Amino acid sequence: MLIPNIFYLVLDSIFELFYFLGVIIAVGFLIAFIEKYIHTYLFRAFGRRGILITAWIGTPIHEIGHLIQCLLWGHRVTCVKLLMINEPNAVLGFVEHQYNRNSLYQQIGNFFIGIGPVLSGIGTLILGMYVLIPNSYGSFIFYVQQIESFNYFSVEGLLTVGSVVSQLLKVLFTIENLLNPLFWIYTFIGICISSHIALSKQDLKGSLRGVFALFIFYFIIKLVGIIIDVSTRSIVQIFTEINAFLLIYSVIGIIFSLIALFISYCLYFFNYRRGIYYGHKKYPYSR
């Protein structure tokens, strides 16, 4: 009976791990999809200069996200370039690091290092709201605190996320904020950050190296729990709550990505009508 139990345990571990990681992965891919069009429109409208308008803030925040996670997971950082504006190979920034392949902890760290820019980007947007428009921050956090943990793959979860979007728009775009210069500074910073949150192909490859290590670690926890007859439901509940609130705060990044998309398209369309047009070029730069 041990073999079928192990088989079902493997399947259960895969399902639960996907459930834990699904939110951050989905947010990363959604923002990446939007960002591709943001950069394409900016590049077609202004060429390389259009990308650098947002890169001088967004790219350092992106790379700092990698750097912080490298330090947290014990990786040795060998080289850091927060922003390179004259790089001929179209790389705007990078963080090089090394790790001990025999360390499960450091292997798991690859996943978090890869998604670091999503965490640093959303974290900076929240911090910016707290510093520059504290009234909006206070109202939004108060609203979030009233929300109980929810299943984000359910209809109820989708309705909750929808209400969060509605509330965030209400607290951001108030008359008081529209007349406040700090709000426009925050909006510009938000556009810059959200235009560079998305993960590069190298980031995704690095994350995938950590997913298998995460699976091994989680599988061992569940196996030990079965052997000593201890339920792992509390772990599932904790990660469910973390993911629910991560999804809520990710709404900030998604909204600013959509704002950046709208503005970039308007700039592209305006320049195209004026005859200033760089052709059907795709954004060639990476991190």
PDB file of N, CA, C and O in Angstrom, residues 15 31 33 67 73 77-79 110 124-125 131 142-143 147 149 152 154 168 174 190 225 242 283 286:
ATOM      1  N   PHE A  15      -0.249  19.515  -6.753  1.00  0.00           N
ATOM      2  CA  PHE A  15      -1.454  20.352  -6.805  1.00  0.00           C
ATOM      3  C   PHE A  15      -1.360  21.498  -5.799  1.00  0.00           C
ATOM      4  O   PHE A  15      -1.635  22.658  -6.143  1.00  0.00           O
ATOM      5  N   ILE A  31       1.315  40.812 -15.985  1.00  0.00           N
ATOM      6  CA  ILE A  31       2.066  42.061 -16.083  1.00  0.00           C
ATOM      7  C   ILE A  31       3.061  41.997 -17.250  1.00  0.00           C
ATOM      8  O   ILE A  31       3.265  42.993 -17.958  1.00  0.00           O
ATOM      9  N   PHE A  33       2.666  40.358 -20.029  1.00  0.00           N
ATOM     10  CA  PHE A  33       1.871  40.519 -21.257  1.00  0.00           C
ATOM     11  C   PHE A  33       1.572  41.991 -21.511  1.00  0.00           C
ATOM     12  O   PHE A  33       1.723  42.484 -22.640  1.00  0.00           O
ATOM     13  N   LEU A  67      18.413  41.356  -6.229  1.00  0.00           N
ATOM     14  CA  LEU A  67      19.524  41.472  -5.279  1.00  0.00           C
ATOM     15  C   LEU A  67      19.092  41.129  -3.856  1.00  0.00           C
ATOM     16  O   LEU A  67      19.790  40.381  -3.147  1.00  0.00           O
ATOM     17  N   TRP A  73      18.610  34.481   0.432  1.00  0.00           N
ATOM     18  CA  TRP A  73      18.739  33.036   0.225  1.00  0.00           C
ATOM     19  C   TRP A  73      20.188  32.557   0.167  1.00  0.00           C
ATOM     20  O   TRP A  73      20.465  31.429  -0.238  1.00  0.00           O
ATOM     21  N   VAL A  77      26.629  37.175  -4.573  1.00  0.00           N
ATOM     22  CA  VAL A  77      26.447  38.120  -5.676  1.00  0.00           C
ATOM     23  C   VAL A  77      27.822  38.476  -6.246  1.00  0.00           C
ATOM     24  O   VAL A  77      28.706  38.931  -5.527  1.00  0.00           O
ATOM     25  N   THR A  78      27.990  38.258  -7.542  1.00  0.00           N
ATOM     26  CA  THR A  78      29.286  38.496  -8.183  1.00  0.00           C
ATOM     27  C   THR A  78      29.329  39.805  -8.976  1.00  0.00           C
ATOM     28  O   THR A  78      30.397  40.382  -9.155  1.00  0.00           O
ATOM     29  N   CYS A  79      28.181  40.259  -9.452  1.00  0.00           N
ATOM     30  CA  CYS A  79      28.157  41.509 -10.223  1.00  0.00           C
ATOM     31  C   CYS A  79      26.741  42.073 -10.238  1.00  0.00           C
ATOM     32  O   CYS A  79      25.773  41.312 -10.395  1.00  0.00           O
ATOM     33  N   ASN A 110      16.389  30.116  -5.789  1.00  0.00           N
ATOM     34  CA  ASN A 110      16.338  30.475  -7.210  1.00  0.00           C
ATOM     35  C   ASN A 110      14.950  30.921  -7.635  1.00  0.00           C
ATOM     36  O   ASN A 110      14.805  31.829  -8.461  1.00  0.00           O
ATOM     37  N   THR A 124       7.348  48.429  -3.539  1.00  0.00           N
ATOM     38  CA  THR A 124       7.690  49.840  -3.717  1.00  0.00           C
ATOM     39  C   THR A 124       6.447  50.675  -4.003  1.00  0.00           C
ATOM     40  O   THR A 124       6.326  51.813  -3.542  1.00  0.00           O
ATOM     41  N   LEU A 125       5.511  50.115  -4.762  1.00  0.00           N
ATOM     42  CA  LEU A 125       4.264  50.829  -5.035  1.00  0.00           C
ATOM     43  C   LEU A 125       3.476  51.063  -3.749  1.00  0.00           C
ATOM     44  O   LEU A 125       2.910  52.143  -3.541  1.00  0.00           O
ATOM     45  N   VAL A 131       4.053  56.867   1.602  1.00  0.00           N
ATOM     46  CA  VAL A 131       4.861  58.077   1.787  1.00  0.00           C
ATOM     47  C   VAL A 131       4.219  59.298   1.120  1.00  0.00           C
ATOM     48  O   VAL A 131       4.152  60.382   1.712  1.00  0.00           O
ATOM     49  N   PHE A 142      -7.178  49.957   5.420  1.00  0.00           N
ATOM     50  CA  PHE A 142      -8.338  49.724   6.288  1.00  0.00           C
ATOM     51  C   PHE A 142      -9.346  48.818   5.585  1.00  0.00           C
ATOM     52  O   PHE A 142      -9.903  47.894   6.201  1.00  0.00           O
ATOM     53  N   TYR A 143      -9.562  49.050   4.302  1.00  0.00           N
ATOM     54  CA  TYR A 143     -10.494  48.218   3.541  1.00  0.00           C
ATOM     55  C   TYR A 143      -9.975  46.786   3.444  1.00  0.00           C
ATOM     56  O   TYR A 143     -10.732  45.826   3.637  1.00  0.00           O
ATOM     57  N   ILE A 147     -11.199  42.361   4.920  1.00  0.00           N
ATOM     58  CA  ILE A 147     -11.394  41.182   4.071  1.00  0.00           C
ATOM     59  C   ILE A 147     -10.839  39.946   4.767  1.00  0.00           C
ATOM     60  O   ILE A 147      -9.699  39.932   5.208  1.00  0.00           O
ATOM     61  N   SER A 149      -9.774  35.855   4.642  1.00  0.00           N
ATOM     62  CA  SER A 149      -9.129  35.006   3.636  1.00  0.00           C
ATOM     63  C   SER A 149     -10.184  34.404   2.712  1.00  0.00           C
ATOM     64  O   SER A 149     -11.290  34.077   3.138  1.00  0.00           O
ATOM     65  N   TYR A 152      -9.197  32.207  -3.992  1.00  0.00           N
ATOM     66  CA  TYR A 152      -9.077  33.062  -5.157  1.00  0.00           C
ATOM     67  C   TYR A 152      -9.403  32.346  -6.456  1.00  0.00           C
ATOM     68  O   TYR A 152      -9.406  32.947  -7.521  1.00  0.00           O
ATOM     69  N   SER A 154     -12.312  30.803  -6.777  1.00  0.00           N
ATOM     70  CA  SER A 154     -13.758  30.671  -6.718  1.00  0.00           C
ATOM     71  C   SER A 154     -14.430  31.950  -7.225  1.00  0.00           C
ATOM     72  O   SER A 154     -13.785  32.987  -7.391  1.00  0.00           O
ATOM     73  N   LEU A 168      -9.722  50.489  -4.699  1.00  0.00           N
ATOM     74  CA  LEU A 168      -8.429  51.121  -4.956  1.00  0.00           C
ATOM     75  C   LEU A 168      -8.590  52.310  -5.894  1.00  0.00           C
ATOM     76  O   LEU A 168      -7.970  53.365  -5.687  1.00  0.00           O
ATOM     77  N   THR A 174      -9.236  60.508  -6.302  1.00  0.00           N
ATOM     78  CA  THR A 174     -10.133  61.433  -5.612  1.00  0.00           C
ATOM     79  C   THR A 174      -9.821  62.867  -6.054  1.00  0.00           C
ATOM     80  O   THR A 174      -8.746  63.138  -6.604  1.00  0.00           O
ATOM     81  N   GLY A 190       4.796  55.098 -10.278  1.00  0.00           N
ATOM     82  CA  GLY A 190       4.050  53.854 -10.455  1.00  0.00           C
ATOM     83  C   GLY A 190       4.104  53.354 -11.885  1.00  0.00           C
ATOM     84  O   GLY A 190       4.251  52.147 -12.131  1.00  0.00           O
ATOM     85  N   GLY A 225       4.938  14.568   7.873  1.00  0.00           N
ATOM     86  CA  GLY A 225       3.672  14.790   8.572  1.00  0.00           C
ATOM     87  C   GLY A 225       2.825  13.537   8.645  1.00  0.00           C
ATOM     88  O   GLY A 225       2.202  13.245   9.670  1.00  0.00           O
ATOM     89  N   ILE A 242      -1.676  34.028   2.687  1.00  0.00           N
ATOM     90  CA  ILE A 242      -0.599  34.848   2.112  1.00  0.00           C
ATOM     91  C   ILE A 242      -0.885  35.137   0.645  1.00  0.00           C
ATOM     92  O   ILE A 242      -0.757  36.278   0.176  1.00  0.00           O
ATOM     93  N   TYR A 283       9.938  45.924 -29.054  1.00  0.00           N
ATOM     94  CA  TYR A 283      10.865  46.355 -28.029  1.00  0.00           C
ATOM     95  C   TYR A 283      12.019  45.359 -27.912  1.00  0.00           C
ATOM     96  O   TYR A 283      11.795  44.176 -27.625  1.00  0.00           O
ATOM     97  N   SER A 286      16.174  44.025 -22.816  1.00  0.00           N
ATOM     98  CA  SER A 286      15.889  43.051 -21.761  1.00  0.00           C
ATOM     99  C   SER A 286      16.687  43.438 -20.543  1.00  0.00           C
ATOM    100  O   SER A 286      17.356  44.461 -20.521  1.00  0.00           O
TER     101      SER A 286
END
